[in-house]
PDB file of C-alpha atoms in Angstrom:
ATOM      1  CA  UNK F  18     116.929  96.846 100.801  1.00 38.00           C
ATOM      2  CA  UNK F  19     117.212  99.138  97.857  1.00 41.00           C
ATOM      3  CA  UNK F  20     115.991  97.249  94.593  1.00 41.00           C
ATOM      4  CA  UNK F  21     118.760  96.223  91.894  1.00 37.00           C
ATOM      5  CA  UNK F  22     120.626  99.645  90.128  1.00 35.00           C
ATOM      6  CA  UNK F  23     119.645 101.482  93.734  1.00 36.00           C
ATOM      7  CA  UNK F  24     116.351 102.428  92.622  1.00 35.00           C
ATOM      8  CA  UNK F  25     113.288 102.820  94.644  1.00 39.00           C
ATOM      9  CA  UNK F  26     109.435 103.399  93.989  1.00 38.00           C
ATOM     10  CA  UNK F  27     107.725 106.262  95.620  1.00 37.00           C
ATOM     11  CA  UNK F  28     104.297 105.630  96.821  1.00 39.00           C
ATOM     12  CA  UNK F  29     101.090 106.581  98.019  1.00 37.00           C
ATOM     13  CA  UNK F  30     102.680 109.019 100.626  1.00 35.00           C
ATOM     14  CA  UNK F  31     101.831 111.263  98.106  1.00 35.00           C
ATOM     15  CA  UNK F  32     104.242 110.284  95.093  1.00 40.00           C
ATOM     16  CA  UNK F  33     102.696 109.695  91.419  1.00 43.00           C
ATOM     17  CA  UNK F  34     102.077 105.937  91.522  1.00 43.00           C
ATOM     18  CA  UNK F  35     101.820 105.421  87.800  1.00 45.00           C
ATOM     19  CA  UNK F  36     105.463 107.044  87.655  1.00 44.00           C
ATOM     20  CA  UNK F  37     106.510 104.256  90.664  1.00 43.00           C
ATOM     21  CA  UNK F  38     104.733 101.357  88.514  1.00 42.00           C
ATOM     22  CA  UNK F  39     107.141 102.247  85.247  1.00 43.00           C
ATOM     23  CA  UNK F  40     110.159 102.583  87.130  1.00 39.00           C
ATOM     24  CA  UNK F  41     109.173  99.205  88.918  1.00 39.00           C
ATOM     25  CA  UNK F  42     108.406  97.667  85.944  1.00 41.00           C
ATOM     26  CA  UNK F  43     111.564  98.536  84.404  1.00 37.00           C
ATOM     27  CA  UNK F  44     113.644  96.965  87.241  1.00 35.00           C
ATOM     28  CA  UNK F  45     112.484  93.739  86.849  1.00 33.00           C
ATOM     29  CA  UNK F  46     112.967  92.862  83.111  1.00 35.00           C
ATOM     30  CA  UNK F  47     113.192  89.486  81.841  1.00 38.00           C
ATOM     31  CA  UNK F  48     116.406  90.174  80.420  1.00 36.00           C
ATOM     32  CA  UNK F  49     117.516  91.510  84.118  1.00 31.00           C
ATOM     33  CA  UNK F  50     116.244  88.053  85.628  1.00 31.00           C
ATOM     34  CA  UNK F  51     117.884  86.041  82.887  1.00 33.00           C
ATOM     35  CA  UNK F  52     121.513  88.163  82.700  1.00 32.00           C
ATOM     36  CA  UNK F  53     122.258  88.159  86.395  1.00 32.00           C
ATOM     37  CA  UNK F  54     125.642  85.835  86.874  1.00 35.00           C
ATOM     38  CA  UNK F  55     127.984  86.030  89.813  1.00 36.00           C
ATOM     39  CA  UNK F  56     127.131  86.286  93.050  1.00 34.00           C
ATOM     40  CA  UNK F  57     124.178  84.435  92.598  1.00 35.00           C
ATOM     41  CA  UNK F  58     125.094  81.916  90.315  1.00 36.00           C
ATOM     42  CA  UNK F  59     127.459  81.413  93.818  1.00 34.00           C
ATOM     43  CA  UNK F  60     124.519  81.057  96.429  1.00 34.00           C
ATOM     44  CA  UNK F  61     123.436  78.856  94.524  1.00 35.00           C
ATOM     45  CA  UNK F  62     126.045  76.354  94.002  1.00 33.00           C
ATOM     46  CA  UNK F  63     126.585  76.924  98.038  1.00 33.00           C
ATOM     47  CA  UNK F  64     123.137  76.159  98.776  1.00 32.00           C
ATOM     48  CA  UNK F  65     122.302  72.870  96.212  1.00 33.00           C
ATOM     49  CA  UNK F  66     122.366  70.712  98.876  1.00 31.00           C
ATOM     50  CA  UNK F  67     119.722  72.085 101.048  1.00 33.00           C
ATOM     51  CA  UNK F  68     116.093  70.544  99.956  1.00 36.00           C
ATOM     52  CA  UNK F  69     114.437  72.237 102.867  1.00 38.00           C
ATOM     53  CA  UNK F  70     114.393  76.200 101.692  1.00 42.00           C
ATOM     54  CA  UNK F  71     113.166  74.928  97.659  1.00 49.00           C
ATOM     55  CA  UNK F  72     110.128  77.332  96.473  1.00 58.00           C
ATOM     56  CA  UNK F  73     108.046  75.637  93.551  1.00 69.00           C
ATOM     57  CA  UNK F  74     107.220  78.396  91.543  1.00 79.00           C
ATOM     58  CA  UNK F  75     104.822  76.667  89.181  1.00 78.00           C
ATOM     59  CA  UNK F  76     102.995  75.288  92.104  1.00 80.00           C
ATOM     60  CA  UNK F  77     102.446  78.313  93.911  1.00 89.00           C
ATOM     61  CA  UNK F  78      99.261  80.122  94.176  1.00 91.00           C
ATOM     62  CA  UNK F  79     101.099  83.177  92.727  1.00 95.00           C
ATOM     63  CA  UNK F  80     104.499  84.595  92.015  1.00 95.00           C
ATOM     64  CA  UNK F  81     105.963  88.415  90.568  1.00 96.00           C
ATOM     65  CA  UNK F  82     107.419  91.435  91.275  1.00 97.00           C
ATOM     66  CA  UNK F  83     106.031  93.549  93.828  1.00 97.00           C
ATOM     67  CA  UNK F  84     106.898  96.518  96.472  1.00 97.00           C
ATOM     68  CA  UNK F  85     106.409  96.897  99.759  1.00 96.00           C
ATOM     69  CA  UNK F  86     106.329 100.269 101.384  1.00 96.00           C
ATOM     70  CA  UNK F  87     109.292 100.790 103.638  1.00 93.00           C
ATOM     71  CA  UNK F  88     107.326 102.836 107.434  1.00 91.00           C
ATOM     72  CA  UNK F  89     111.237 103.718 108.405  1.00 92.00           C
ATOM     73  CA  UNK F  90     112.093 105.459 105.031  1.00 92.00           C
ATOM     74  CA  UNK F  91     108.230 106.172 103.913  1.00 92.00           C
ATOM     75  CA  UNK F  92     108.933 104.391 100.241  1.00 95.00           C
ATOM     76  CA  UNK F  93     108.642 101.382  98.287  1.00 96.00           C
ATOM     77  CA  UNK F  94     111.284  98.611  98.185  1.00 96.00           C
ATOM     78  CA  UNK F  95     111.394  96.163  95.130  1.00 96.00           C
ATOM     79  CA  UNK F  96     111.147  92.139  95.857  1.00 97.00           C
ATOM     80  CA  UNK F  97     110.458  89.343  94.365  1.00 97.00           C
ATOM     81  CA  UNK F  98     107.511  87.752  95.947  1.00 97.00           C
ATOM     82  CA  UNK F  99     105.798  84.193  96.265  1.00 96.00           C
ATOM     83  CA  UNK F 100     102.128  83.038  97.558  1.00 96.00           C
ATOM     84  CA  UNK F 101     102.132  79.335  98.628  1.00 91.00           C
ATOM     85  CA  UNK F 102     101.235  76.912 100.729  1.00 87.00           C
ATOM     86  CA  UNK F 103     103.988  75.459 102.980  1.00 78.00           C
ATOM     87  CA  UNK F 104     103.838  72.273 104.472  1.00 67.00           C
ATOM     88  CA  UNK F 105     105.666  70.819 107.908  1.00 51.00           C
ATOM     89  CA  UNK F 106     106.143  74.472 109.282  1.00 50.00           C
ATOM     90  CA  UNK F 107     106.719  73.373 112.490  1.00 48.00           C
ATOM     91  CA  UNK F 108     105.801  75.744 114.854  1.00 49.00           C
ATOM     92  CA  UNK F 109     104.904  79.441 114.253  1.00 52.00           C
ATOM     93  CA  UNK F 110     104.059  81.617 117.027  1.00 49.00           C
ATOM     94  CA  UNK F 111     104.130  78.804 119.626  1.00 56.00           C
ATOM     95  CA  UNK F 112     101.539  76.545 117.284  1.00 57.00           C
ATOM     96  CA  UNK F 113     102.441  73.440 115.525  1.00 57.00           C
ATOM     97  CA  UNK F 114     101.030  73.343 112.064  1.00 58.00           C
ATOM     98  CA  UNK F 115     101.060  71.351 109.455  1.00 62.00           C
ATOM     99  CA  UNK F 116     100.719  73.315 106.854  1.00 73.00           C
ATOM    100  CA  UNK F 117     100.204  77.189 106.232  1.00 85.00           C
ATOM    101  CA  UNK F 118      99.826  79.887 103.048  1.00 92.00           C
ATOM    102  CA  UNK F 119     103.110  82.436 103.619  1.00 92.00           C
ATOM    103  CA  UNK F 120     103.310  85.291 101.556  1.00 96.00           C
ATOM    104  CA  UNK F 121     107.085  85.367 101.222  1.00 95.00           C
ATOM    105  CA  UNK F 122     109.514  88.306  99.644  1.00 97.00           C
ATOM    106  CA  UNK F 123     112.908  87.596  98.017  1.00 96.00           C
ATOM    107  CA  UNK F 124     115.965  89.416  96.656  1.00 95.00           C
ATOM    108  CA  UNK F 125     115.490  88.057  92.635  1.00 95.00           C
ATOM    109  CA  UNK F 126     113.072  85.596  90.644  1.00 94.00           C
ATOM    110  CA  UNK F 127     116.605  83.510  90.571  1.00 94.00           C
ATOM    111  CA  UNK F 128     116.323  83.570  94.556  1.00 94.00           C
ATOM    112  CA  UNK F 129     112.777  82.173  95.112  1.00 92.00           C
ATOM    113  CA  UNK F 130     113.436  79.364  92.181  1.00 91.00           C
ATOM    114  CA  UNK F 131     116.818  78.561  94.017  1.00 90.00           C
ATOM    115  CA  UNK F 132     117.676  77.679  97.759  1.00 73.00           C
ATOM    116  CA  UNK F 133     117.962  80.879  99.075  1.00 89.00           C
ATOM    117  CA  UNK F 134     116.007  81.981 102.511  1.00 92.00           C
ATOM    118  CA  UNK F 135     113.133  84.267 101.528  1.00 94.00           C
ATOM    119  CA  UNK F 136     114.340  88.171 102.958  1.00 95.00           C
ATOM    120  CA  UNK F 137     110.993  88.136 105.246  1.00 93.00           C
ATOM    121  CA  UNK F 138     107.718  86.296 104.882  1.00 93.00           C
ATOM    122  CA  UNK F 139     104.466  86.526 106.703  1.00 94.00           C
ATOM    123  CA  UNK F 140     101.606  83.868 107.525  1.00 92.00           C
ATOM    124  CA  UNK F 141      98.791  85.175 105.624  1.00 94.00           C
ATOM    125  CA  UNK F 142      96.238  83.346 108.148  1.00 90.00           C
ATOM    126  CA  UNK F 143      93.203  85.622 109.388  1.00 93.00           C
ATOM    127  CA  UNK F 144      94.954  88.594 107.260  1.00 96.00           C
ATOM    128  CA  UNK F 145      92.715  91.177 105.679  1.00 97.00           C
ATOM    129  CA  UNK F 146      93.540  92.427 102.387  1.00 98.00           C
ATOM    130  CA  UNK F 147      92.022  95.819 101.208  1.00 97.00           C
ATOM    131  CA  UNK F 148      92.635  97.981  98.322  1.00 97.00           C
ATOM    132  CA  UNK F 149      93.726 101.285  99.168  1.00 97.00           C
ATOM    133  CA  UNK F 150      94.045 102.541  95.329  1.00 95.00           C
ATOM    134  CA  UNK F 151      95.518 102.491  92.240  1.00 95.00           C
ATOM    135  CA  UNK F 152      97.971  99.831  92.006  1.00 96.00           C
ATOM    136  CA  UNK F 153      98.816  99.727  95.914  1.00 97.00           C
ATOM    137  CA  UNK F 154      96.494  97.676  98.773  1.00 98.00           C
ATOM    138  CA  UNK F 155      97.556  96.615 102.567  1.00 97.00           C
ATOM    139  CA  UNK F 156      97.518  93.285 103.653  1.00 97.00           C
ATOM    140  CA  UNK F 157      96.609  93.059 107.170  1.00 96.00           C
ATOM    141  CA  UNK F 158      98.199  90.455 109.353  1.00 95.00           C
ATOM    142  CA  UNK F 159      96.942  88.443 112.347  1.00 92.00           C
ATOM    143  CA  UNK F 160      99.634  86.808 115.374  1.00 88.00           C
ATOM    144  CA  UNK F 161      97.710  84.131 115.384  1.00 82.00           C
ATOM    145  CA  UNK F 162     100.924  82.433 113.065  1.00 83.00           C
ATOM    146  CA  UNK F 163     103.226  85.219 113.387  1.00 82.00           C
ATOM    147  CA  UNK F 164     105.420  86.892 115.589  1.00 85.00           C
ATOM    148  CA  UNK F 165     102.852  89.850 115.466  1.00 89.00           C
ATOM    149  CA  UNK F 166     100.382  90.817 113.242  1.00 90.00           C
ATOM    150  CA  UNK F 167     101.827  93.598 111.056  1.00 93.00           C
ATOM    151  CA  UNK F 168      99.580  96.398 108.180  1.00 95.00           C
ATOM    152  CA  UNK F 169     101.927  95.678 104.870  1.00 95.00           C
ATOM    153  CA  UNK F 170     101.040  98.447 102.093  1.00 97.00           C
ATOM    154  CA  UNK F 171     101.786  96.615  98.820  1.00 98.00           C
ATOM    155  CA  UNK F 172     102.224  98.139  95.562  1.00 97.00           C
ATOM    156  CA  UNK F 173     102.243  96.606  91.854  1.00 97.00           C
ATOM    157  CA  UNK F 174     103.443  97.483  88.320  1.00 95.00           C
ATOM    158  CA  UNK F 175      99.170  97.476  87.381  1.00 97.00           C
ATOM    159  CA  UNK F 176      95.722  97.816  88.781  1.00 97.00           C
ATOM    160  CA  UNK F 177      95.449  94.409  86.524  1.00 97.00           C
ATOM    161  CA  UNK F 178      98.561  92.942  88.876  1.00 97.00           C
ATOM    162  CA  UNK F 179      96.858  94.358  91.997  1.00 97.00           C
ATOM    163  CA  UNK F 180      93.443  92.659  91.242  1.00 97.00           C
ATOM    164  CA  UNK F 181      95.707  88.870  90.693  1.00 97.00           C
ATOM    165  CA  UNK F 182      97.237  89.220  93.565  1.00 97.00           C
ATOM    166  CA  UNK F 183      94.414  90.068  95.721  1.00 98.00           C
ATOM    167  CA  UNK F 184      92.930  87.598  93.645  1.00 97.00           C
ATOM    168  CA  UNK F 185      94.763  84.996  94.505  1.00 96.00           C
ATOM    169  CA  UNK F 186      94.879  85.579  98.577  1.00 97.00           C
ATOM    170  CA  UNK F 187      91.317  85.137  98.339  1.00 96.00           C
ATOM    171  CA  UNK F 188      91.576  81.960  97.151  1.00 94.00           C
ATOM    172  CA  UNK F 189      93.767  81.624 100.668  1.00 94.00           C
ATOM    173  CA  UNK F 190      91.101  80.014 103.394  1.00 91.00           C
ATOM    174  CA  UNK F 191      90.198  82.538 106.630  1.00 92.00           C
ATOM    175  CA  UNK F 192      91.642  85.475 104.458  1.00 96.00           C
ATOM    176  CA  UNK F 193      89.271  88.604 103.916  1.00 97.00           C
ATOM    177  CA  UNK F 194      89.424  90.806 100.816  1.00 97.00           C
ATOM    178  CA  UNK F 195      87.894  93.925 100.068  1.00 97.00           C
ATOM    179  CA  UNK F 196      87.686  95.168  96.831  1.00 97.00           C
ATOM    180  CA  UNK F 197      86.528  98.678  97.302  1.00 97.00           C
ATOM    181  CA  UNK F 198      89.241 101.863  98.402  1.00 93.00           C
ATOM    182  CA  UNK F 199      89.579 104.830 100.627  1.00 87.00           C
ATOM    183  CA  UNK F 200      87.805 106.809  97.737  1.00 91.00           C
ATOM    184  CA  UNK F 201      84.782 104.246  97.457  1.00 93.00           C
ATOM    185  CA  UNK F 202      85.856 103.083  94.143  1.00 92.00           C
ATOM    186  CA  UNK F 203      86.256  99.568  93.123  1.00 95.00           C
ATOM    187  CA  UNK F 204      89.014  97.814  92.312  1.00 95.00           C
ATOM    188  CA  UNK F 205      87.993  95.893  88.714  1.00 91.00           C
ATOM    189  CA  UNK F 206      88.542  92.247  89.146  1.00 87.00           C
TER     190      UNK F 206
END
């Protein structure tokens, strides 16, 4: 998915990464969350009934724009994307769980706050995060909920937005973080 105005960042495969943070940055104004009418103002009325797909933004661990590099096309695509814990998952990966933390990635700000079906998501038990450098770091993830464990390179607008995010899926239980990059240099936190 291309983000909104067809623009895309460009990313550690050897792209200038504070370039890719401004242009990200840009993309996802307030004003661009609060003006957008239409088609989504239309999900939305379609999809009011449905309890079941509701993300609670102010309950969730943490919420914001973010990238995720694209292996097909070797760049970043904008999403909108939401750390929580989910209860009555059902079952994932042939387990039945209760509850879960799911890093999940949608189209708009709009979408996660709505009912709309997160684009993809991911279990984020057993994952290892590590920070690769400047604002981007991989999150590493297990089958032991998913399909199949997957390497996700993630990338922010700031090193600050990095650090809360890792941040925050350290706060997730059986999740592993490490702070330091390929270069040996830390990521302040």
């Amino acid at each position: 998915r291309k983000g909104k105005k067809g623009r895309r960042n460009q990313g550690p495969m050897g792209a200038d990464l504070e370039h890719a943070a401004a242009v990200f940055g840009e993309y996802f104004d307030d004003e661009d969350l609060e003006d957008e009418e239409g088609e989504e103002g239309a999900k939305e009325e379609e999809h009011a009934h449905d309890e079941s797909v509701v993300v609670d933004l102010a309950a969730a661990l943490m919420t914001g724009p973010m990238a995720r590099l694209n292996k097909k096309i070797k760049d970043f695509e904008d999403g909108f994307w939401v750390l929580s814990c989910k209860g009555s998952e059902g079952h994932a990966a042939g387990v039945n769980i209760g509850f879960a933390y799911k890093l999940e990635c949608f189209a708009s700000k709009r979408a996660a706050a709505s009912n709309e079906e997160p684009e993809d998501s991911m279990f984020l038990q057993g994952a290892t995060v590590k920070f690769v450098q400047g604002t981007v770091f991989k999150v590493q993830t297990t089958n032991e909920l998913n399909k199949k464990g997957t390497t996700n390179m993630m990338s922010t607008n700031s090193e600050k937005e990095a650090a809360e995010w890792m941040g925050a899926m350290e706060l997730v239980p059986d999740v592993t973080v490490d702070w330091v990059g390929k270069d040996g240099t830390e990521l302040a936190h």
